[in-house]
Each structure stands twice: as structure tokens, then as C-alpha cells.
Short mmCIF file of C-alpha atoms and ligand atoms in Angstrom, two decimals:
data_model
loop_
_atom_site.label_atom_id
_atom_site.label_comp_id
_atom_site.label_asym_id
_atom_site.label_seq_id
_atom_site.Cartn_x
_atom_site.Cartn_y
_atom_site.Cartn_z
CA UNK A 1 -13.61 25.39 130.95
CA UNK A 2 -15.11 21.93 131.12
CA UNK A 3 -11.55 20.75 129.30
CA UNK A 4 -12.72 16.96 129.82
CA UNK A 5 -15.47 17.31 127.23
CA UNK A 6 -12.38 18.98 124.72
CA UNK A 7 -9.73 16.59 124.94
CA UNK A 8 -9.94 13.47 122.98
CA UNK A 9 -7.34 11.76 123.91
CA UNK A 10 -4.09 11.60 122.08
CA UNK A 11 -2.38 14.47 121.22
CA UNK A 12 1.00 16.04 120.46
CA UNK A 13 2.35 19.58 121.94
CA UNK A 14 -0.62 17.90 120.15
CA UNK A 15 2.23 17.20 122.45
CA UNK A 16 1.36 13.20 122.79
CA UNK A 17 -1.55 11.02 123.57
CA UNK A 18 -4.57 9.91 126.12
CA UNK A 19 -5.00 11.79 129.19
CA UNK A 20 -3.52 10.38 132.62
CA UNK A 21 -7.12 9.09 133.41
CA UNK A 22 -10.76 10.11 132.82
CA UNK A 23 -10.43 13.17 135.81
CA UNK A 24 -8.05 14.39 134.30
CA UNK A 25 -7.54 13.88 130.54
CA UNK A 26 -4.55 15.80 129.57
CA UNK A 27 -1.64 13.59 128.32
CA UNK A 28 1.34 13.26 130.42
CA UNK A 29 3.43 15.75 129.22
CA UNK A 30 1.03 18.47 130.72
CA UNK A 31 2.29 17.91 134.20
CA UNK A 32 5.88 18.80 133.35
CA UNK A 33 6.23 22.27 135.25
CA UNK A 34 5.40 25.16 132.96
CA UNK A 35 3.08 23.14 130.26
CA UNK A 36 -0.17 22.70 131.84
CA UNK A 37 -1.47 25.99 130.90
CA UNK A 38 -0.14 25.91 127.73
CA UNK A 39 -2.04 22.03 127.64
CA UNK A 40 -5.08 23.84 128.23
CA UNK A 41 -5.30 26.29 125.68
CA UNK A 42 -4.07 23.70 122.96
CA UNK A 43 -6.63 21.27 123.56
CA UNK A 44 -9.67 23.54 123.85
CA UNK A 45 -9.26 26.45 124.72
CA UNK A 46 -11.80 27.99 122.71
CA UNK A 47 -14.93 28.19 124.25
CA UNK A 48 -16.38 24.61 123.59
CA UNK A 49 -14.90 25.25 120.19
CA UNK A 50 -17.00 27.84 119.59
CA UNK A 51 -16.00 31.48 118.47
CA UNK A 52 -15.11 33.12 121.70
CA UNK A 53 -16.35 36.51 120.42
CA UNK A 54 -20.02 36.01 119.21
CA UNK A 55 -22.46 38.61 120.40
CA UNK A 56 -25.67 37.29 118.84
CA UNK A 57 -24.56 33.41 119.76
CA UNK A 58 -25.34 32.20 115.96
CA UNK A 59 -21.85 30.77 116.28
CA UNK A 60 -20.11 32.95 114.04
CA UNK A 61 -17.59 35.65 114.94
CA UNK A 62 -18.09 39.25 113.59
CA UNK A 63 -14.67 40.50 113.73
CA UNK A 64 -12.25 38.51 116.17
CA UNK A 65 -10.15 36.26 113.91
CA UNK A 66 -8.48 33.75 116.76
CA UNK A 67 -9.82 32.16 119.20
CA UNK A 68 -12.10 30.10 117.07
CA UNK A 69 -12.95 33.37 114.94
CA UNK A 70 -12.98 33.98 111.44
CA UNK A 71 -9.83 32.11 110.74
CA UNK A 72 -12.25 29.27 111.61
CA UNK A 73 -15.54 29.89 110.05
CA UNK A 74 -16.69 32.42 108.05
CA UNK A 75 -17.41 36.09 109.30
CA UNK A 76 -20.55 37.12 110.57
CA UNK A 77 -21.35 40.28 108.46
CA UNK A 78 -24.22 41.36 111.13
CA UNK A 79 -22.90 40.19 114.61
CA UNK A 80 -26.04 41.47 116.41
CA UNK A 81 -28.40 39.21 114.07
CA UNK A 82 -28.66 35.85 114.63
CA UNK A 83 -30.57 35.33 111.38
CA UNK A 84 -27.10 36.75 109.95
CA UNK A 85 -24.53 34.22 109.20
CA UNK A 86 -22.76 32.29 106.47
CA UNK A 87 -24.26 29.30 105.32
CA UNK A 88 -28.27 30.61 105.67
CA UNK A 89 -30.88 30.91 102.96
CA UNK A 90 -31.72 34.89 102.23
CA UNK A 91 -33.92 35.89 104.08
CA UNK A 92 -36.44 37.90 101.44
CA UNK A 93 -33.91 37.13 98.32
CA UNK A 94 -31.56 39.23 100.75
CA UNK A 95 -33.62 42.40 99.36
CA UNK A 96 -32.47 44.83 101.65
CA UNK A 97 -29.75 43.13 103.33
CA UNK A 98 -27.03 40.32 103.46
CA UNK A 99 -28.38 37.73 105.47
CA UNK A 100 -25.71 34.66 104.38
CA UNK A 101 -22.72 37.09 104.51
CA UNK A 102 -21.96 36.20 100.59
CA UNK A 103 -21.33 39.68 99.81
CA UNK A 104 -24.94 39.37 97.13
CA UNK A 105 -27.49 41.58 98.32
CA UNK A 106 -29.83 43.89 96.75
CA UNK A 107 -32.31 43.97 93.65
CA UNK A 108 -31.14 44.59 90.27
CA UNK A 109 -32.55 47.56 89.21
CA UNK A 110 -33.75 46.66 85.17
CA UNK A 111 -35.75 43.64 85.95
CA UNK A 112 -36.76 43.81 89.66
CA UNK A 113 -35.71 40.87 91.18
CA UNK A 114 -33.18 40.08 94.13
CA UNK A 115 -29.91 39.40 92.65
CA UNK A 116 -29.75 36.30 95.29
CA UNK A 117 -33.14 34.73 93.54
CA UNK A 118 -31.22 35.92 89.86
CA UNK A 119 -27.25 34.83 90.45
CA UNK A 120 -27.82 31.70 93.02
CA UNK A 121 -31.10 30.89 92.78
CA UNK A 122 -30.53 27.68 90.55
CA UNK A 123 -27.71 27.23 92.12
CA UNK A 124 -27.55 25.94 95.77
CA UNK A 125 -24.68 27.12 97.32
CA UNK A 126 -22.69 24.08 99.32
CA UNK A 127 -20.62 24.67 102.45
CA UNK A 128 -17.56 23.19 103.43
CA UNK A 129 -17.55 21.43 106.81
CA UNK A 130 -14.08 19.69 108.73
CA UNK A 131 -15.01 17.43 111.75
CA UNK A 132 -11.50 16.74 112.04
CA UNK A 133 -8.06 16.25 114.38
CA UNK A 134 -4.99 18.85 114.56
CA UNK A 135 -4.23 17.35 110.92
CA UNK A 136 -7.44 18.77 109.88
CA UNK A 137 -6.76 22.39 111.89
CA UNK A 138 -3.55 21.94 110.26
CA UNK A 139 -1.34 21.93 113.36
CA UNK A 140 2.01 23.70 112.99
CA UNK A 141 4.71 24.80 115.29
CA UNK A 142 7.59 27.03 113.63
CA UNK A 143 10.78 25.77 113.44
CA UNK A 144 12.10 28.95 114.11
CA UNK A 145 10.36 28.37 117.97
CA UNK A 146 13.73 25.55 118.69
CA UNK A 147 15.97 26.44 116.72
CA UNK A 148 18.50 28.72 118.67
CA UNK A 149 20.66 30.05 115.76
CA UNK A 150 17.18 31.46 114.46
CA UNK A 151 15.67 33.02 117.16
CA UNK A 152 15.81 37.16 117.13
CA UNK A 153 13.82 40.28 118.12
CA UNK A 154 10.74 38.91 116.08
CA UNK A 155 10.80 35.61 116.06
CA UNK A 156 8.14 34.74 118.81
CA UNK A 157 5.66 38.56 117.41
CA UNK A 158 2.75 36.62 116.84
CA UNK A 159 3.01 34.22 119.63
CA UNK A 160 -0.10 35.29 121.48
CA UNK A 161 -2.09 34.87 117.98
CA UNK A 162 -0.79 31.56 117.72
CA UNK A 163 -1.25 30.11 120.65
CA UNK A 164 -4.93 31.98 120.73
CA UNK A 165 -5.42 29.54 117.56
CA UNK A 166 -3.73 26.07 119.48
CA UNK A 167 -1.06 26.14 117.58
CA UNK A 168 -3.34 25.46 114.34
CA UNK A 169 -3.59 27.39 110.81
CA UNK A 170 -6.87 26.14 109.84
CA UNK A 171 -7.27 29.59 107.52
CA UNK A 172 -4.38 27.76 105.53
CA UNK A 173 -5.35 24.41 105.87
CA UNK A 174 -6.52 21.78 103.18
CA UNK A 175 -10.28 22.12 104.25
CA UNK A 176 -10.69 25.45 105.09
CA UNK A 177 -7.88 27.60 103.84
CA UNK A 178 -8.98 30.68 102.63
CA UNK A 179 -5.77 32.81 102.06
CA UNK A 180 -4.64 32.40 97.95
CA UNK A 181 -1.17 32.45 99.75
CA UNK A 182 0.80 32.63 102.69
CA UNK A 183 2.62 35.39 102.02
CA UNK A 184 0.71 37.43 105.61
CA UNK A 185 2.11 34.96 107.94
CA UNK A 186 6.26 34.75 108.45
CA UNK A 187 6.06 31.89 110.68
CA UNK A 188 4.75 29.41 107.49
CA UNK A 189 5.51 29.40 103.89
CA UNK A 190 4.01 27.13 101.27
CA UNK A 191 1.37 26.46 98.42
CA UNK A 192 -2.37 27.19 99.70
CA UNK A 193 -5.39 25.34 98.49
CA UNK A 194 -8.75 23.68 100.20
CA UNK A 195 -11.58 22.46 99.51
CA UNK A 196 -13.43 25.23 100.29
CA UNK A 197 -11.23 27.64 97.94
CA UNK A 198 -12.64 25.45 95.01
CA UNK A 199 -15.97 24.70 96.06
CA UNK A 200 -16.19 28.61 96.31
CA UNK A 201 -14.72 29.03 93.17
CA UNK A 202 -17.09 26.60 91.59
CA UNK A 203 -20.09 29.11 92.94
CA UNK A 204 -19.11 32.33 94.61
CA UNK A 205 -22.18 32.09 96.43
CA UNK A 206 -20.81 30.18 98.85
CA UNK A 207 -18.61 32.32 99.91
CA UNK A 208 -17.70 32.86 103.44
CA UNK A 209 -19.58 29.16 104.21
CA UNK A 210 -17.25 27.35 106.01
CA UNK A 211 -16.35 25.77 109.19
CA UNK A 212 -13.25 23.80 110.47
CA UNK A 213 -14.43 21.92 113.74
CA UNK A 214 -10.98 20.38 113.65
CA UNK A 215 -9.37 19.90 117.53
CA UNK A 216 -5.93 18.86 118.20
CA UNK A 217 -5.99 15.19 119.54
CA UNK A 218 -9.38 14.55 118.88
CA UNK A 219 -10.59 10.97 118.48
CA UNK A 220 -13.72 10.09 116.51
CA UNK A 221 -15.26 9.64 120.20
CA UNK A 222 -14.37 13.23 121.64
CA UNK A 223 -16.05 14.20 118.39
CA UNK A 224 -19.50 13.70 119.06
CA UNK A 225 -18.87 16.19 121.67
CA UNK A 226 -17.14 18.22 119.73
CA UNK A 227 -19.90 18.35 117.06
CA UNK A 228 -22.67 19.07 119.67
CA UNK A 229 -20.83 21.54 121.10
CA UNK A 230 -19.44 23.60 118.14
CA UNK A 231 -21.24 22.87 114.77
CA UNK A 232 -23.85 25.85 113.92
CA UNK A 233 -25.86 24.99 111.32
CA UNK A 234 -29.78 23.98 110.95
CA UNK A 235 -31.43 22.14 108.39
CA UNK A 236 -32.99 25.88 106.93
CA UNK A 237 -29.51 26.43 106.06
CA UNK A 238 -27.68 25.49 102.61
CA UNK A 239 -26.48 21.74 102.31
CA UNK A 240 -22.93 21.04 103.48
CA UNK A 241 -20.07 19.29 101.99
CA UNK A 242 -18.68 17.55 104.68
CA UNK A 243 -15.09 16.20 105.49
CA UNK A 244 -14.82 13.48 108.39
CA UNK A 245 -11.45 13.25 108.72
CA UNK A 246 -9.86 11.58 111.86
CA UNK A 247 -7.04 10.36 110.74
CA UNK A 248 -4.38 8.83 113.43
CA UNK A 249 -5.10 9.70 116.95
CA UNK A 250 -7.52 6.65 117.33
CA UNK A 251 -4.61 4.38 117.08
CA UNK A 252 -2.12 7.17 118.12
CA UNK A 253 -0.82 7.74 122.11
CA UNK A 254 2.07 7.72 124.09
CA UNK A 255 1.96 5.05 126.62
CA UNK A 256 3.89 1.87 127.19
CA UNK A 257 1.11 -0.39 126.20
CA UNK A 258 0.34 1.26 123.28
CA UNK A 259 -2.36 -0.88 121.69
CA UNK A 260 -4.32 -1.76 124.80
CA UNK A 261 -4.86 2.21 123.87
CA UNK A 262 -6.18 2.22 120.88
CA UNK A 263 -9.56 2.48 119.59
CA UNK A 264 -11.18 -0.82 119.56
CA UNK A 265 -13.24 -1.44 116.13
CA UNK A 266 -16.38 -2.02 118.38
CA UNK A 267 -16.02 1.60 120.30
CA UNK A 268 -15.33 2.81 116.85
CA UNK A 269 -18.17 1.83 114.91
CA UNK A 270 -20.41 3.00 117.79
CA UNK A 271 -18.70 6.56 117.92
CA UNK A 272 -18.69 7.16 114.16
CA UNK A 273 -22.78 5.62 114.22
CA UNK A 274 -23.58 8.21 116.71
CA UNK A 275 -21.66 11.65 115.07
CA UNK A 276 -23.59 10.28 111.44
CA UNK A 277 -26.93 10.22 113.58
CA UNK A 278 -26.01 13.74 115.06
CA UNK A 279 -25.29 14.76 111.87
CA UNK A 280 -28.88 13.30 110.10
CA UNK A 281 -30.25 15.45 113.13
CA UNK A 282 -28.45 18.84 111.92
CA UNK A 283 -27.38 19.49 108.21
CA UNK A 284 -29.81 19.95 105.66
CA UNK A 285 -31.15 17.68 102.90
CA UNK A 286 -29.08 17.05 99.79
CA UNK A 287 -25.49 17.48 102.01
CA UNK A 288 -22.57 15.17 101.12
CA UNK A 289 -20.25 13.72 103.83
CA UNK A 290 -16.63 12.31 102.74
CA UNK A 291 -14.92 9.52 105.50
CA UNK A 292 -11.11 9.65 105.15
CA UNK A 293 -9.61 7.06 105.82
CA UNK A 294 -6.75 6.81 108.97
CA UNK A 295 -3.09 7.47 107.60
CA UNK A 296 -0.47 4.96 107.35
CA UNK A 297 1.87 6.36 109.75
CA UNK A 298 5.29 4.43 108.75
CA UNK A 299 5.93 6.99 106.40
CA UNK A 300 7.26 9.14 109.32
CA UNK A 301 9.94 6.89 110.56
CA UNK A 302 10.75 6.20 106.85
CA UNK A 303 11.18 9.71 105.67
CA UNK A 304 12.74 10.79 109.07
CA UNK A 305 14.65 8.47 111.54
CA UNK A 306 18.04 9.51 110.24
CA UNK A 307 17.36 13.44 109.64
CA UNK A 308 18.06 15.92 111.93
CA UNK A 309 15.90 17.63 114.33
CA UNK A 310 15.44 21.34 114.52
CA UNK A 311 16.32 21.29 117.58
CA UNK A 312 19.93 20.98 116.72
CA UNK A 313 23.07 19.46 118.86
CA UNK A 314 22.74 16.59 116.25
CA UNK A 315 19.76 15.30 117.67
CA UNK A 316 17.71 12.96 114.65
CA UNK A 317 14.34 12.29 114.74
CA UNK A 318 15.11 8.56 115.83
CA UNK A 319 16.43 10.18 119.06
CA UNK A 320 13.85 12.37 119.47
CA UNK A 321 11.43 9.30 119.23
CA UNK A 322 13.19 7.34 121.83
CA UNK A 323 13.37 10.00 123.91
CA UNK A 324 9.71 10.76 123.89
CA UNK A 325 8.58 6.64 123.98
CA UNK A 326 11.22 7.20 127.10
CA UNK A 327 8.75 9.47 128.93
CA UNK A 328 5.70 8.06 127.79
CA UNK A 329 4.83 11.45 126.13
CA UNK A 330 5.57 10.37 122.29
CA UNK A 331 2.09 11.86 120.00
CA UNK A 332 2.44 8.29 118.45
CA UNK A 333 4.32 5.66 120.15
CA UNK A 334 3.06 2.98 117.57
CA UNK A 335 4.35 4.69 114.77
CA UNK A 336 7.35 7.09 115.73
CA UNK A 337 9.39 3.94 116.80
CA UNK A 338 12.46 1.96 116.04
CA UNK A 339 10.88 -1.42 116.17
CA UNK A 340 9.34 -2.34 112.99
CA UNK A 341 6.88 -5.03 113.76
CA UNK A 342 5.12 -2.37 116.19
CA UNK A 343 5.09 0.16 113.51
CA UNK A 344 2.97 -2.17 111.21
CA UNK A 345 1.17 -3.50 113.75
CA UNK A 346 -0.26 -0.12 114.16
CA UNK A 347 -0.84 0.41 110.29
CA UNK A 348 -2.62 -3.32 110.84
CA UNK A 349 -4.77 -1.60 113.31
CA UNK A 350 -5.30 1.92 111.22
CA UNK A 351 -6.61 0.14 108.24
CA UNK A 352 -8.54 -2.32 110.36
CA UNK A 353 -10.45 0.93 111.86
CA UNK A 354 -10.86 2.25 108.31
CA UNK A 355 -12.14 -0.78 107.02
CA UNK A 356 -15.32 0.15 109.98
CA UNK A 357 -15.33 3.37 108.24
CA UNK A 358 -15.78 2.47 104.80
CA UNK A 359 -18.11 -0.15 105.50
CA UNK A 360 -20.58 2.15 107.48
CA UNK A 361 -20.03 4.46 104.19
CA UNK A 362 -21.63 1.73 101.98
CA UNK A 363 -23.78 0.10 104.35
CA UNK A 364 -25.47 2.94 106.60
CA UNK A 365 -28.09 5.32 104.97
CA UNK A 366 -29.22 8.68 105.99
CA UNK A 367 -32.01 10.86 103.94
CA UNK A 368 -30.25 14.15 104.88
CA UNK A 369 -26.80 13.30 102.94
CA UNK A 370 -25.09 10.60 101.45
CA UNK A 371 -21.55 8.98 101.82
CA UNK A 372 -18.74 8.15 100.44
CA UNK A 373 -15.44 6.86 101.76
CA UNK A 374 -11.51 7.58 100.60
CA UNK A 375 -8.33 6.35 101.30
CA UNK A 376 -6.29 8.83 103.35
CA UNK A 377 -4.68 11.40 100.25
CA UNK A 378 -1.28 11.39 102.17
CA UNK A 379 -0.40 8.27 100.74
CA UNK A 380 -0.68 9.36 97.26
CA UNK A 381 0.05 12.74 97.41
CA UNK A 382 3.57 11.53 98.99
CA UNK A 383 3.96 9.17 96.27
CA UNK A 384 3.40 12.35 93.42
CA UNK A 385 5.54 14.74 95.64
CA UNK A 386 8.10 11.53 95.39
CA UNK A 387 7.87 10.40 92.10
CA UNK A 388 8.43 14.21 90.93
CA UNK A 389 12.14 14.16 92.80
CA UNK A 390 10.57 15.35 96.30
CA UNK A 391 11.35 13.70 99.27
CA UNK A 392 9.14 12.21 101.95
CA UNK A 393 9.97 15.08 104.88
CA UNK A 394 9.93 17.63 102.84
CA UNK A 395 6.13 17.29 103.30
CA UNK A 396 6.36 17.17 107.17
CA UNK A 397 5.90 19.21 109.46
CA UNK A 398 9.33 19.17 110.96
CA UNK A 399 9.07 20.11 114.47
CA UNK A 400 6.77 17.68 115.75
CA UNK A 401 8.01 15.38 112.49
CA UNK A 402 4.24 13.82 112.76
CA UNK A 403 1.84 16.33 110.54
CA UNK A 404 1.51 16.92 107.04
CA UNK A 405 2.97 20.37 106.30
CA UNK A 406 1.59 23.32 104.24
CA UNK A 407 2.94 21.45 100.87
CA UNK A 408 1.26 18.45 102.10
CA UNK A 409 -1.81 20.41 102.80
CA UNK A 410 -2.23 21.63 99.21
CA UNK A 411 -1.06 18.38 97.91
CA UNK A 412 -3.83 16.58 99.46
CA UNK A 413 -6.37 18.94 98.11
CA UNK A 414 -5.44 17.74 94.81
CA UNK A 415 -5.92 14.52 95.37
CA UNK A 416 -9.46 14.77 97.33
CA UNK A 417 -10.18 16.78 94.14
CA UNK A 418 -9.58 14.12 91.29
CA UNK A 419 -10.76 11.33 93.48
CA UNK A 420 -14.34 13.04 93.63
CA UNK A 421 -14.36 13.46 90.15
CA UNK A 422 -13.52 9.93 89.19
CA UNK A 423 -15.54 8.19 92.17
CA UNK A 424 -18.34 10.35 92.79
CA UNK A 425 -18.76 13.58 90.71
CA UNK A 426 -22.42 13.53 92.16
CA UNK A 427 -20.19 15.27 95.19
CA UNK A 428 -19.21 18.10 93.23
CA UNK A 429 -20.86 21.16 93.46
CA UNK A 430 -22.33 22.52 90.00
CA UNK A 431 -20.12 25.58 88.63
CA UNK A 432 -22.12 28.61 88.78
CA UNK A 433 -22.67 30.21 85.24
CA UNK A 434 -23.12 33.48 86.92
CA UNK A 435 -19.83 33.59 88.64
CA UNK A 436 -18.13 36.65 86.43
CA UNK A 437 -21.30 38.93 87.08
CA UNK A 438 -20.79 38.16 90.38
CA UNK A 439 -17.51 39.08 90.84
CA UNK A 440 -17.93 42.19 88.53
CA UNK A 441 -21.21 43.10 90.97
CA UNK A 442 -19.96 42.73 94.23
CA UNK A 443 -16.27 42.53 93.91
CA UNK A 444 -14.33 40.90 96.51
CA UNK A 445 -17.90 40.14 98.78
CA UNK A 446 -16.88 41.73 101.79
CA UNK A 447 -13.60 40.05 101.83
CA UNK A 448 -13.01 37.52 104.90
CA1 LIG B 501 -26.50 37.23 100.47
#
């Protein structure tokens, strides 16, 4: 399975961070007995992140929903059609049949013309892209998993769907979710909303168009692998609206010598340089790509040092850090630590490596798509959540005690949302007029 071209480098179950060595790039806590195979799967598993099921290879999955399936990109509503897929133009105003998998088909009868060319033909659907980390998959082990006093008959039913997915909910997640709730999965509760869910709402011929490319301990140089190997899309497709969002694993791993780990600015620059060129290369004119910024990371230790563990037997999440900085398998050394000074010295070098970003976003130019770069939303959607009563864990995921949770996720939406709108509402896509005939045409479109 090729896993040295999946495996970016610092992960946690996303376990922790940077492979042992280039041979063999799966962090350390893989070789305990029992976890390699479980290492394998969670890091890329998947087929070169790919769908695994894909008959007609257009990269889209026509009924599997793991193993990089639907639950990652929309469903292929002709799986023996490579011309078929979310995201394409119609292919004769989608006359006779669905060629985008929108759901919008046919010819309306009184005046004689496609209803694609009639209900989105001023109005260019966008699709919603993630090139993104486990954050971005939305990463999430139930507490339920270590927590003795919890476990019954059902607790581990949907194991083999979970692990099939790494561990990630990306069909709940803050880029891709497409569920209005989370009501069909016991092992996570929460409010649901992405960016796709509104740019869809904003023209329901987009439906179905979107992609999460997001791989658990990915760093923005495993991603130009990444993107070669999984994107599908081509420039006779509809633009993209596109979400780089790397967030922490650059500065992020578990070894002693944590910063002679990180990301260097230089190899940074030169990795994010080369995914924009692949990029230029692939999406179609008029697209829209968004850099998040890296998260400040102090905000774990800060909400969680004293609290305990789910794990029980009193164990707190300081403990839990030690004990993973102990055997050089912590997802985050730099930041889930006692000592201060090294916990801001690895914000220092977070917002020095988004300082690269955002100056590529205003400096670099591309005639397929323009930029714009963000500060990380966890920040201020924490600060909301906090300033409401909430408290800092309570949007954590609290297993690993490292990734925003499902509240976080929706929070964070929120936040993209009203930054685009005061920064660059050229981003947003137009709301389609035609959206109620639509949905009184063609119904739920096919569904997901
Ligand atoms: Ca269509």
C-alpha cells in the first residue's frame, strides 16, 4: 500500500508524530505490539486516498460510504460513467441524464429547455474542497472506546465502519459535513454545520460537490502527494472553493528534540509553492482557495492539564501528557507539555509558519483562483464558546484532548462564514434565485 507516500509525519492514534525514519514513516507508537496494523489503516489506508470502491476510476464512489466513499466526496450517481460525477458541467444541459449527480436533469416541458441551462445556468455552481490534516477529516475517537464503566454489548457495533474511515467523521466535519445532524451516529453527538452545507444552500446546484482530502497527520509536505494522488477534478469541471487547512502537525511530533522536528519556514514555503502550482495545474478558472492559518496549541494545556482523562483511575490530562512525552509517542510534544516556555516556543514557531502562509496569499498569483488567508477560527470560536459561559474543553475532543470536537467543528464554520463576508465577500458564492423551484422539482436530489 505504498504507506510512505500517505504518512506525513506527525500524527496522533493520529496517535503522535514523524515516522521512526524515512523507510519506515510510522510514528513510534506503531511498533508497540498490536498497533501496527491498526497504524496502517489510520494513516492511509484508503487506497492513495482515493475511494476504494470506484468502478469507472472518476474518483468518486457509487455506493460504498467508508473507505474514502461517499462520506468523503459526493456520490457518483452513474458508477460505470466516468463522465458521471459531482462537480462536472452537464453534459448536453443534462437532457437526458444527470451527468454532475445534482439531482437536475431533464427538460422542462412548457418552454423546451434543459432545466440545468434554466435553474443553474447563471449560476455557476462552486464546490467545496479540504486539503487538510485529521482536524480537517475531523478525527474522533469515542470516549465510550476507554472508558470501562461505559463499555456494553454495543459499544464497539460500528467499529469496523470506523476504523474503515481512520478514525475520522469527515461527513460531520466543518468542511464537508453533510448530515443536518448527528442524530445516525451513537458514537458522536453535537451541532453539524460546513462549509459545504451553506455553500449548497446558497445554490442547490452544487449539491453533492464536495471532497475532503483531509489525512490524519498530514503535513503541508505529505500533501502534495496527497493532492496528486487523491484530488479528481479537471479544469472542464465547476470552480472550487477551496480550504487549505494544515493546521498543527508541521510544528506538531513526539520526539525528544521536538523543534529540530518541525517544519522549517524554508521547507514550508517550498511545499505550500508546489501544492498552489499543482493546484493552478488542476481546478478550473474563477476557483477560490482559503489558507488557514496553524492553531495556537496552548489552549490545550490551558483548558485541560488539571481535568480528568476518560480513561479514568484519576488519571488528568497533565499525566497523560507526561506519560506520552515519556515514550516519545505524545501527537504534540511542543504543546501538550508542562513546561511553559516550550509551549510558546511552539506557538512562536506556528505563527512564524503562518506568517509564510499569509504572505504567499498576498504575494503569489495564480490565473486559475485567487487567495486569501485567515487566522485559524479556533481561536475565536473558543473565545465566543467562552465568553457565552462555555468552557475551553468542552470544545475538545476528549480522548486524544488535542482536536476540536463536533461543537468546535460547527463553531468554526461560523466563524469562516462571517470572516468571508467581512474580508472577502468576492469568496462567496451568489445565492441561487431558483433554489425553491429546485427543491419543489427534484426534491431531496437523490439524497447523499
Ligand atoms: Ca445535473
Amino acid at each position: 500500500m505504498g504507506r510512505a507516500n500517505k504518512v506525513g509525519g506527525d500524527l496522533v492514534l493520529d496517535f503522535g508524530s514523524s515516522g521512526n525514519s524515512a523507510s519506515d514513516p510510522l510514528p513510534k507508537i506503531c511498533n508497540l505490539p498490536g498497533v501496527k496494523e491498526l497504524c496502517e489503516i489510520i494513516y492511509g489506508f484508503a487506497n492513495n486516498h482515493l475511494p476504494v470502491e470506484d468502478l469507472d476510476g472518476d474518483g468518486f464512489s457509487g455506493t460504498e460510504k467508508n473507505l474514502r466513499g461517499t462520506y468523503w466526496r459526493g456520490k457518483d450517481c452513474d458508477p460505470k460513467d466516468s463522465k458521471v460525477h459531482p462537480g462536472a458541467k452537464p453534459i448536453d444541459g443534462d437532457r437526458e441524464m444527470d451527468s454532475n449527480c445534482n439531482g437536475i436533469y431533464g427538460v422542462n416541458p412548457t418552454t423546451n429547455v434543459p432545466y440545468e441551462t434554466e435553474l443553474c445556468g447563471n449560476y455557476t455552481p462552486i464546490g467545496t474542497l479540504v486539503l487538510g490534516d485529521s482536524a480537517s477529516a475531523h478525527f474522533h475517537v469515542p470516549p465510550e472506546f476507554m472508558d470501562a464503566t461505559k463499555i456494553g454489548n454495543h459499544t464497539y457495533k460500528n467499529i469496523m465502519s470506523i476504523v474503515e474511515n481512520e478514525f475520522d467523521w469527515p461527513m460531520l466535519s466543518a468542511n464537508t459535513a453533510f448530515f443536518d445532524s448527528t442524530a445516525d451516529f451513537p458514537e458522536i453527538n453535537g451541532p453539524v454545520n460546513s462549509s459545504y452545507e451553506i455553500t449548497r444552500g446558497r445554490n442547490l446546484c452544487a449539491h453533492r460537490d464536495y471532497q475532503n482530502l483531509g489525512v490524519n497527520g498530514a503535513r503541508v509536505g505529505a500533501m502534495n502527494t496527497t493532492i496528486q494522488q487523491g484530488l479528481s477534478r479537471s479544469q472542464a469541471d465547476h470552480p472550487l472553493l477551496v480550504m487549505y487547512a494544515l493546521i498543527g502537525n508541521d510544528v506538531c511530533n513526539g520526539h525528544p528534540d521536538t523543534f529540530a522536528h518541525m517544519t522549517s519556514a524554508t521547507e514550508y514555503r517550498a511545499s505550500v509553492l508546489a501544492t498552489l502550482e499543482y493546484l493552478e495545474s488542476r481546478v478550473p478558472k474563477d476557483s477560490h482557495v482559503l489558507m488557514m492559518g496553524l492553531a495556537d496549541g496552548r489552549v490545550l494545556w490551558e483548558g485541560l492539564h488539571n481535568r480528568s482523562h476518560p480513561i479514568g483511575m484519576g488519571v488528568t490530562y497533565e499525566a497523560l501528557y507526561d506519560y506520552l512525552n515519556c515514550l516519545e509517542i505524545s501527537p504534540c510534544r511542543g504543546w501538550m507539555n508542562n513546561n511553559e516556555t516550550i509551549r510558546n516556543m511552539t506557538t512562536d514557531h506556528a505563527e512564524l509558519l503562518s506568517s509564510v502562509l499569509s504572505d504567499i496569499a498576498s504575494t503569489q498569483s495564480y490565473s486559475n483562483f485567487k487567495m486569501h488567508y485567515f487566522e485559524n477560527p479556533l481561536k475565536s470560536a473558543l473565545q465566543k464558546f467562552v465568553a457565552q459561559g462555555g468552557q475551553i474543553w468542552e470544545m475538545i475532543e476528549p480522548v486524544d484532548g488535542f482536536h476540536p470536537n463536533q461543537r468546535a467543528n460547527a463553531a468554526m464554520v461560523d466563524v469562516i462564514w462571517e470572516m468571508l463576508e467581512s474580508e472577502v465577500p468576492d469568496f462567496i458564492p451568489t445565492v441561487n434565485p431558483n433554489n425553491a423551484k429546485i427543491k419543489s422539482l427534484f426534491g431531496a436530489q437523490g439524497g447523499y
